[in-house]
mmCIF file of N, CA and C in Angstrom:
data_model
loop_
_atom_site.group_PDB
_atom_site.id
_atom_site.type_symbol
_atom_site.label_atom_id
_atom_site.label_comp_id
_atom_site.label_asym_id
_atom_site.label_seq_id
_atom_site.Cartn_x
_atom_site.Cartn_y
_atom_site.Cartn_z
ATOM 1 N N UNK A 1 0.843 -1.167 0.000
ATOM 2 C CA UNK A 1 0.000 0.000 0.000
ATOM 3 C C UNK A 1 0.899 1.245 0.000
ATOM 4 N N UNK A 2 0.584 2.097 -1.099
ATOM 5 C CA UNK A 2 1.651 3.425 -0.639
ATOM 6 C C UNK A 2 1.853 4.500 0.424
ATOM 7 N N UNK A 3 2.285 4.802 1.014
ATOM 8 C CA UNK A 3 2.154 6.042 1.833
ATOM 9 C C UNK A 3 1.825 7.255 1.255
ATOM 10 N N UNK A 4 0.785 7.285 1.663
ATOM 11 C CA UNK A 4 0.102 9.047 1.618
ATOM 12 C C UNK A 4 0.127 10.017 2.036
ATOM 13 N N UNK A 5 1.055 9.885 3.119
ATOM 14 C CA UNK A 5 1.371 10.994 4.139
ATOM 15 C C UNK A 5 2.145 12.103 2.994
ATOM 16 N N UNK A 6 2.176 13.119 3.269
ATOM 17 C CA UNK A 6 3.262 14.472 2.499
ATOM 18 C C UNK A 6 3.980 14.241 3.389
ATOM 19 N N UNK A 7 5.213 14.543 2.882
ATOM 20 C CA UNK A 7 6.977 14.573 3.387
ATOM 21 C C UNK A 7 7.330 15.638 2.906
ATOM 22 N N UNK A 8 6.419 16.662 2.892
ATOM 23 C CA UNK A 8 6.735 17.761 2.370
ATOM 24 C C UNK A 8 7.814 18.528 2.978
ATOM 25 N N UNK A 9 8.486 19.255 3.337
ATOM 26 C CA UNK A 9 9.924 19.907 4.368
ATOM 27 C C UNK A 9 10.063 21.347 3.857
ATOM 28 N N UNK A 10 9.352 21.912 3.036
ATOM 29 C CA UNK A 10 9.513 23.060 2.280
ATOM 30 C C UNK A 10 8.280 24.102 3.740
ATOM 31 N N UNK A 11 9.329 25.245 4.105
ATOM 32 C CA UNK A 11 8.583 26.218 4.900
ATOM 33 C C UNK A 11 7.664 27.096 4.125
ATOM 34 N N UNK A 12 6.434 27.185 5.233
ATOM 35 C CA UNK A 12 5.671 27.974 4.258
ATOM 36 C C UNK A 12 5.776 29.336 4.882
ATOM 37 N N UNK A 13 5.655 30.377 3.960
ATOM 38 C CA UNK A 13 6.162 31.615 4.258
ATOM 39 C C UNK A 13 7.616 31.710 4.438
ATOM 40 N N UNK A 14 8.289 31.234 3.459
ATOM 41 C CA UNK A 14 10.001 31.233 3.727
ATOM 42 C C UNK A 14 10.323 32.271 2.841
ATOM 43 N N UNK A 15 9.165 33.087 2.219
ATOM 44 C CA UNK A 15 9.583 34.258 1.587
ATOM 45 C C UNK A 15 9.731 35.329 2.314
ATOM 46 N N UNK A 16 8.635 35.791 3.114
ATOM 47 C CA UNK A 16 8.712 36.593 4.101
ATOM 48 C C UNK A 16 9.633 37.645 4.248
ATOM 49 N N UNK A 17 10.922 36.792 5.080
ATOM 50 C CA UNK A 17 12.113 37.444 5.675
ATOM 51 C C UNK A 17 12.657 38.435 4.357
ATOM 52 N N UNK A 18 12.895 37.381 3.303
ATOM 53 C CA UNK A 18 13.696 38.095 2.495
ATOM 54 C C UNK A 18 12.901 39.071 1.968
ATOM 55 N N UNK A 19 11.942 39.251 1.702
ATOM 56 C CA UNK A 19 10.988 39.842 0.363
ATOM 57 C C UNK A 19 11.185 41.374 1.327
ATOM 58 N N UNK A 20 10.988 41.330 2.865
ATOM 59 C CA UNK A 20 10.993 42.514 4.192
ATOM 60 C C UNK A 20 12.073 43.172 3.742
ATOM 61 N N UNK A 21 13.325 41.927 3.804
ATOM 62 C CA UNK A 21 14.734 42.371 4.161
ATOM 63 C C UNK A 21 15.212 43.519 2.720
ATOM 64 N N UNK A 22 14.070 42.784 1.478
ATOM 65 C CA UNK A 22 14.749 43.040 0.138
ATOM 66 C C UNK A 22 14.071 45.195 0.285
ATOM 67 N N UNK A 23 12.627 44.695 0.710
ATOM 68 C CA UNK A 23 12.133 46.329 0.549
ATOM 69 C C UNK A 23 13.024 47.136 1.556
ATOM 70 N N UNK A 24 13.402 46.859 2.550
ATOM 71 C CA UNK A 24 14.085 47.732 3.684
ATOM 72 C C UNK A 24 16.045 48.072 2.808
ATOM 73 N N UNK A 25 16.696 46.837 2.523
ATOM 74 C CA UNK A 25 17.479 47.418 2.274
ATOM 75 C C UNK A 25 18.552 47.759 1.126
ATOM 76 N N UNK A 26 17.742 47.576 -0.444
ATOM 77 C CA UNK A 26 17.709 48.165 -1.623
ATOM 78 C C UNK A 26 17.368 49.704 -1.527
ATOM 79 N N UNK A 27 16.160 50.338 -1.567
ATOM 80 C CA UNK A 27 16.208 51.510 -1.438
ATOM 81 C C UNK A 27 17.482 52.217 -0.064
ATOM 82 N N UNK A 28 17.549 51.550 0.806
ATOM 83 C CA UNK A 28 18.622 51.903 2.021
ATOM 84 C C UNK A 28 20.002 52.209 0.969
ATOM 85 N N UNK A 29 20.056 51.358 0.183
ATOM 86 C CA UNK A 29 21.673 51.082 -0.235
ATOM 87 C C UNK A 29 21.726 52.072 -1.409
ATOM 88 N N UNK A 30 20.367 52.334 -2.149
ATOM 89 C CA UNK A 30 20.772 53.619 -3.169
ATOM 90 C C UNK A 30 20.626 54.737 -2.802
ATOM 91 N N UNK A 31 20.024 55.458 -1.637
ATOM 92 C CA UNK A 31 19.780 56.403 -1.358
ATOM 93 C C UNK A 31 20.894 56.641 -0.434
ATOM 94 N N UNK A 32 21.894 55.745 0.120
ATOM 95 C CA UNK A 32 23.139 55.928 0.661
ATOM 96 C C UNK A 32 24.048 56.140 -0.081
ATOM 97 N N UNK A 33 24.124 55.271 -0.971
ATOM 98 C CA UNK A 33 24.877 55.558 -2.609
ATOM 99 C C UNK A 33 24.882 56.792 -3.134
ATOM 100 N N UNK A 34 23.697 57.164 -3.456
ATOM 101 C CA UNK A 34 23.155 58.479 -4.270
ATOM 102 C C UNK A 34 22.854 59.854 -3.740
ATOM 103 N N UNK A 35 23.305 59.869 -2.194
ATOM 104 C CA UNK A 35 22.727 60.795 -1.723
ATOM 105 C C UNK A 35 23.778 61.633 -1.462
ATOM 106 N N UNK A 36 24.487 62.179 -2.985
ATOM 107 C CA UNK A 36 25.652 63.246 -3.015
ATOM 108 C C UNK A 36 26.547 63.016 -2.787
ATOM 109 N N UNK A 37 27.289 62.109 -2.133
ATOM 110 C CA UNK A 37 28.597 61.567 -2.161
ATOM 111 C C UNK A 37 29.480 61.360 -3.400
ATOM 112 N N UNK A 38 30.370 61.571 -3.163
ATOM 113 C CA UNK A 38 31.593 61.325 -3.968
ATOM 114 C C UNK A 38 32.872 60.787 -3.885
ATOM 115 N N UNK A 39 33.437 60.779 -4.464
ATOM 116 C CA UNK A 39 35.104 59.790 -3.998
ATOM 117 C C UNK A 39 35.759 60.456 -3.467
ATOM 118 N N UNK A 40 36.135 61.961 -3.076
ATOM 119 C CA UNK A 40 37.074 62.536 -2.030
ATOM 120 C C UNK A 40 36.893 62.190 -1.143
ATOM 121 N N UNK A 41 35.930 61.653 -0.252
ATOM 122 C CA UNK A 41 35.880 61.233 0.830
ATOM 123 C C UNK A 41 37.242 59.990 1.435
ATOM 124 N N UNK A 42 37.594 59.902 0.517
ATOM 125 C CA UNK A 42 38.955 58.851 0.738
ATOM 126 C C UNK A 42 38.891 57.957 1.021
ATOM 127 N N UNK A 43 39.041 57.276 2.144
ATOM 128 C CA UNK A 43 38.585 55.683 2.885
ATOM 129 C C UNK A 43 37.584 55.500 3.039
ATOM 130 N N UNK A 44 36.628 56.315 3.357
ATOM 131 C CA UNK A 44 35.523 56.063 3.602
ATOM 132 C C UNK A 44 34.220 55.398 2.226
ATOM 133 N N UNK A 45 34.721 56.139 1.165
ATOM 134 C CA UNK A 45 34.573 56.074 0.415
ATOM 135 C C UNK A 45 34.373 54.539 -0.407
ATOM 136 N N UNK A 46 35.389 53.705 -0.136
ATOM 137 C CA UNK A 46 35.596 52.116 -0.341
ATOM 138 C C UNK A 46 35.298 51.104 0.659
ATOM 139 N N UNK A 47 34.961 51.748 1.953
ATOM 140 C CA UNK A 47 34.553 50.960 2.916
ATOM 141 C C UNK A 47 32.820 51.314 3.008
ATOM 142 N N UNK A 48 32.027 52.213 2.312
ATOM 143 C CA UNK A 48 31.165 52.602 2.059
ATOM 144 C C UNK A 48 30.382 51.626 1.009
ATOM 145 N N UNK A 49 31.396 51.169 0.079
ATOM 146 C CA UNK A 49 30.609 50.605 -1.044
ATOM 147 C C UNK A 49 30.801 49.027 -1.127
ATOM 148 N N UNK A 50 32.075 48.947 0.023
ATOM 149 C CA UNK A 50 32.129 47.097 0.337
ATOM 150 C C UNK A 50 31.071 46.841 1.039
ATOM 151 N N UNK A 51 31.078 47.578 2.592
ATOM 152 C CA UNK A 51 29.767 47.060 3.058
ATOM 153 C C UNK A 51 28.215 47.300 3.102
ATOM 154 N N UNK A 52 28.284 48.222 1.226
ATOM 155 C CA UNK A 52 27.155 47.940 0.910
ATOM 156 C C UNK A 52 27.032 46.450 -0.020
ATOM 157 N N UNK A 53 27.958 46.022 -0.635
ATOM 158 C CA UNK A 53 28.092 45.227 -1.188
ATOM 159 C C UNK A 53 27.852 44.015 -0.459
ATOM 160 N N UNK A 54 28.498 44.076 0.589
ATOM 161 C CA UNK A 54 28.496 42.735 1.699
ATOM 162 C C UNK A 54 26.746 42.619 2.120
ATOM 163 N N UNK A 55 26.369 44.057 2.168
ATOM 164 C CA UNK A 55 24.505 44.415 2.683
ATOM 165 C C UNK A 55 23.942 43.513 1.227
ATOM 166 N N UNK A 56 24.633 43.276 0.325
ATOM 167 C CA UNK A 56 23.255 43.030 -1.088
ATOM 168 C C UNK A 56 23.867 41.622 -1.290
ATOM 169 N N UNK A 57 25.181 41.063 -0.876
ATOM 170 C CA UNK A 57 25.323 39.777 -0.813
ATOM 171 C C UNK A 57 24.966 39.253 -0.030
ATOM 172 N N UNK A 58 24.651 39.900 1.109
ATOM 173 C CA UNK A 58 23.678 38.702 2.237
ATOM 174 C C UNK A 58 22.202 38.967 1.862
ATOM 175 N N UNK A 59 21.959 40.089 1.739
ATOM 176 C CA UNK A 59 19.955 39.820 1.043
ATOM 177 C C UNK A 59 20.187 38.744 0.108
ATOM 178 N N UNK A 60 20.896 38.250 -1.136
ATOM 179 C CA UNK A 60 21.015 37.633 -2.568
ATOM 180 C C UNK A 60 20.831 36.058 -1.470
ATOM 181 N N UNK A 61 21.974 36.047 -0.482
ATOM 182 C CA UNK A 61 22.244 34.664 0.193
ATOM 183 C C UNK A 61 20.942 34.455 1.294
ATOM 184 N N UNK A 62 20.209 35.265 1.288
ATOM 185 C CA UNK A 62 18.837 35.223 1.798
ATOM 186 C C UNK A 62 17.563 34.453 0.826
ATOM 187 N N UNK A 63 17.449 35.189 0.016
ATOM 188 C CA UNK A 63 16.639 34.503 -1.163
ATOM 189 C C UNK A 63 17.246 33.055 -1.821
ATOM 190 N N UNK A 64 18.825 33.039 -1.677
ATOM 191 C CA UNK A 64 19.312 31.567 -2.184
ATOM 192 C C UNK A 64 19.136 30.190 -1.727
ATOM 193 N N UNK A 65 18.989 30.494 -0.242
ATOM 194 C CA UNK A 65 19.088 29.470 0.842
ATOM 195 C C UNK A 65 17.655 28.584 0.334
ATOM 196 N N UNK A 66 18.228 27.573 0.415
ATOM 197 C CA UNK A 66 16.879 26.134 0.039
ATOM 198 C C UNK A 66 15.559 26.592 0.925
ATOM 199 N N UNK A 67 14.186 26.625 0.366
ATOM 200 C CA UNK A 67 13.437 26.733 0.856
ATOM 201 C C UNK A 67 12.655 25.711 2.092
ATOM 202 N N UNK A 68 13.760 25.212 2.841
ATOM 203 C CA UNK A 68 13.169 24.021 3.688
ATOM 204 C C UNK A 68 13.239 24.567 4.670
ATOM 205 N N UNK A 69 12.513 23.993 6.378
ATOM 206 C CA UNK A 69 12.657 24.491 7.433
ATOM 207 C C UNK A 69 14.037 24.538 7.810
ATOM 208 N N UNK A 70 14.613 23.576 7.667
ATOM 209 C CA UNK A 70 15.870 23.663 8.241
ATOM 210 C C UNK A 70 16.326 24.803 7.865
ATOM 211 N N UNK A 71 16.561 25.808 6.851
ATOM 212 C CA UNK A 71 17.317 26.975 6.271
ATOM 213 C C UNK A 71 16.391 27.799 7.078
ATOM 214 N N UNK A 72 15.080 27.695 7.840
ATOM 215 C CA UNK A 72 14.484 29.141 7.930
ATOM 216 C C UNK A 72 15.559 30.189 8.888
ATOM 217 N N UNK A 73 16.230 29.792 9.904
ATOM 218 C CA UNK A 73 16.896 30.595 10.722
ATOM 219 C C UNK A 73 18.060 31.156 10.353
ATOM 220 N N UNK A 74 18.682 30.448 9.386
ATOM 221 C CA UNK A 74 19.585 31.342 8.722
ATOM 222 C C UNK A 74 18.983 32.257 7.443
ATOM 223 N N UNK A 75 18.057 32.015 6.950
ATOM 224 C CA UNK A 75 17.611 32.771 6.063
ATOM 225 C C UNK A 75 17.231 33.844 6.794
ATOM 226 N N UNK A 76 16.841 33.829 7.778
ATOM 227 C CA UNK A 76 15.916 35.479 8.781
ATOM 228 C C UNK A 76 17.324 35.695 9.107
ATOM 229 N N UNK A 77 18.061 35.162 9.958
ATOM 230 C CA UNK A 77 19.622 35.981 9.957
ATOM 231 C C UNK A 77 20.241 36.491 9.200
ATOM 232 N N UNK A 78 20.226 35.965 7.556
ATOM 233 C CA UNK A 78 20.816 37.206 6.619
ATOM 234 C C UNK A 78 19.725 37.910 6.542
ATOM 235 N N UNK A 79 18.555 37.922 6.299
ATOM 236 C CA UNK A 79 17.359 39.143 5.982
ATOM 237 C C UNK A 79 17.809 40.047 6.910
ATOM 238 N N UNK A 80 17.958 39.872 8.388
ATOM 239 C CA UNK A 80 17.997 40.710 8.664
ATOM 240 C C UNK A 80 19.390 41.498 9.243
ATOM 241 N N UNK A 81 20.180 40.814 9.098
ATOM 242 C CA UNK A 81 21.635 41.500 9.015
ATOM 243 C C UNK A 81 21.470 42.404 7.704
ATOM 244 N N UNK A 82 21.389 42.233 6.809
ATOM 245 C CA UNK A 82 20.991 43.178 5.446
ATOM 246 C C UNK A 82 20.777 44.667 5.713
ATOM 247 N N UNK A 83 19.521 44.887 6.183
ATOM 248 C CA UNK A 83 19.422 46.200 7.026
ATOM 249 C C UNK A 83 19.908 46.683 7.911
ATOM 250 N N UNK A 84 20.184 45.716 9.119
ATOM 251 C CA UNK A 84 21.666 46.323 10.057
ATOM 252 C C UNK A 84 22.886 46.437 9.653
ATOM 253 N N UNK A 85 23.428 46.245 8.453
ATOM 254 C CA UNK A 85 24.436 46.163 8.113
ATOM 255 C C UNK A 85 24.923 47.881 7.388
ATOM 256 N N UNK A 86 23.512 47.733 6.139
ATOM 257 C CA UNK A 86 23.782 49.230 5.717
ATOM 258 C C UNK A 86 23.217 50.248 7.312
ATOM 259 N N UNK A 87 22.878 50.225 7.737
ATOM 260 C CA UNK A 87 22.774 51.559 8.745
ATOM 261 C C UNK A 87 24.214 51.353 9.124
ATOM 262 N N UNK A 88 24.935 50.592 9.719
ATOM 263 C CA UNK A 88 26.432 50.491 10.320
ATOM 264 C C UNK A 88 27.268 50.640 9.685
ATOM 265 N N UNK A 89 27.190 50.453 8.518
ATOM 266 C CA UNK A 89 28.394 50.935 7.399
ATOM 267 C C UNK A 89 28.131 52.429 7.098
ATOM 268 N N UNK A 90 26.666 52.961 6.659
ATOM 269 C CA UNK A 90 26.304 54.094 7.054
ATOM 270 C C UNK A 90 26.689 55.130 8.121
ATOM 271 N N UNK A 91 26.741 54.325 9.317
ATOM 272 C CA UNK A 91 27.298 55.004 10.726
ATOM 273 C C UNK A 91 28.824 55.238 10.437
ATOM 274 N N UNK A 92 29.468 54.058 10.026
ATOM 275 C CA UNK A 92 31.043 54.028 9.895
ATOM 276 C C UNK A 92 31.754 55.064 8.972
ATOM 277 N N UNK A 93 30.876 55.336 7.460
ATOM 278 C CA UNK A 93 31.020 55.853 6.563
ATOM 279 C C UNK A 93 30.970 57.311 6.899
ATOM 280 N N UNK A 94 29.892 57.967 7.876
ATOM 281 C CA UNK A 94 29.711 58.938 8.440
ATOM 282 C C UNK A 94 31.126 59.186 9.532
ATOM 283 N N UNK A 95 31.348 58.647 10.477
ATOM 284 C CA UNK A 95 32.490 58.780 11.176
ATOM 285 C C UNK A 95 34.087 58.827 10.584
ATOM 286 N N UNK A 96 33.925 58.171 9.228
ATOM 287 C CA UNK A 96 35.508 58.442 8.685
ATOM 288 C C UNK A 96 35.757 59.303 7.766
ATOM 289 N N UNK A 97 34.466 59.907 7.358
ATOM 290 C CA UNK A 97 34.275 61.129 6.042
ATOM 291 C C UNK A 97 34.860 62.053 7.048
ATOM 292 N N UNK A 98 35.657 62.779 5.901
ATOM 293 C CA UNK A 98 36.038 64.375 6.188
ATOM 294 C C UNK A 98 35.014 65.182 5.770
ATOM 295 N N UNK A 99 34.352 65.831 5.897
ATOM 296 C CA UNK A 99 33.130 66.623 6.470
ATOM 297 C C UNK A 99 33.745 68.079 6.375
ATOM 298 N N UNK A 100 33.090 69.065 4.800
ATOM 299 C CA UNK A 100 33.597 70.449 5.495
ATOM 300 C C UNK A 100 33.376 71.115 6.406
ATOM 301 N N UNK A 101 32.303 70.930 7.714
ATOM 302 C CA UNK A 101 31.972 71.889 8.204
ATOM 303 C C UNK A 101 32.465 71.133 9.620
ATOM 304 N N UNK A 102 33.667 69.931 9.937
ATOM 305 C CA UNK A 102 33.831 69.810 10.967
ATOM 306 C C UNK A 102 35.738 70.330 10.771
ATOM 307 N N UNK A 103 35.742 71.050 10.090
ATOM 308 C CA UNK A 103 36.993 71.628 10.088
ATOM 309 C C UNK A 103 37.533 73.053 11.223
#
């Protein structure tokens, strides 16, 4: 007789995290990007655009992760490192810019 039971293992709502993580920190990462900056800023400047980079490779490794339960907790851990990540590189980027008006 066959088994009828589902062995299904696929989480439901395993989109969730990412789909949150994707609206919160895409617009975060161009409007940090785009919001008048330029390359004199010096160091800051390349540490600005790695750990935005590192912010859009963990959303990407969010959506990649196998849709089974087992992945759900690391999938919500990159979703949401994603958005904490650009505010802190944000914060960092802010603290190592030379700034004309703190002269």
């Amino acid at each position: 007789m066959p088994d009828l039971t589902l062995d299904d293992d696929r989480a439901t709502g395993a989109w969730v995290a990412p789909l949150l993580s994707t609206l919160l920190t895409l617009p975060a990462c161009v409007l940090v990007y785009f919001a008048g900056f330029e390359s004199s800023f010096g160091i800051a400047f390349p540490v600005l655009l790695g750990g935005l980079g590192l912010a859009l490779f963990l959303l990407a490794a969010s959506w990649a992760l196998p849709w089974e339960r087992c992945s759900t907790c690391r999938r919500v851990g990159f979703a949401l490192a994603a958005p904490v990540l650009v505010a802190c590189v944000y914060a960092v980027f802010t603290a190592l810019a030379d700034w004309p008006w703190t002269k």
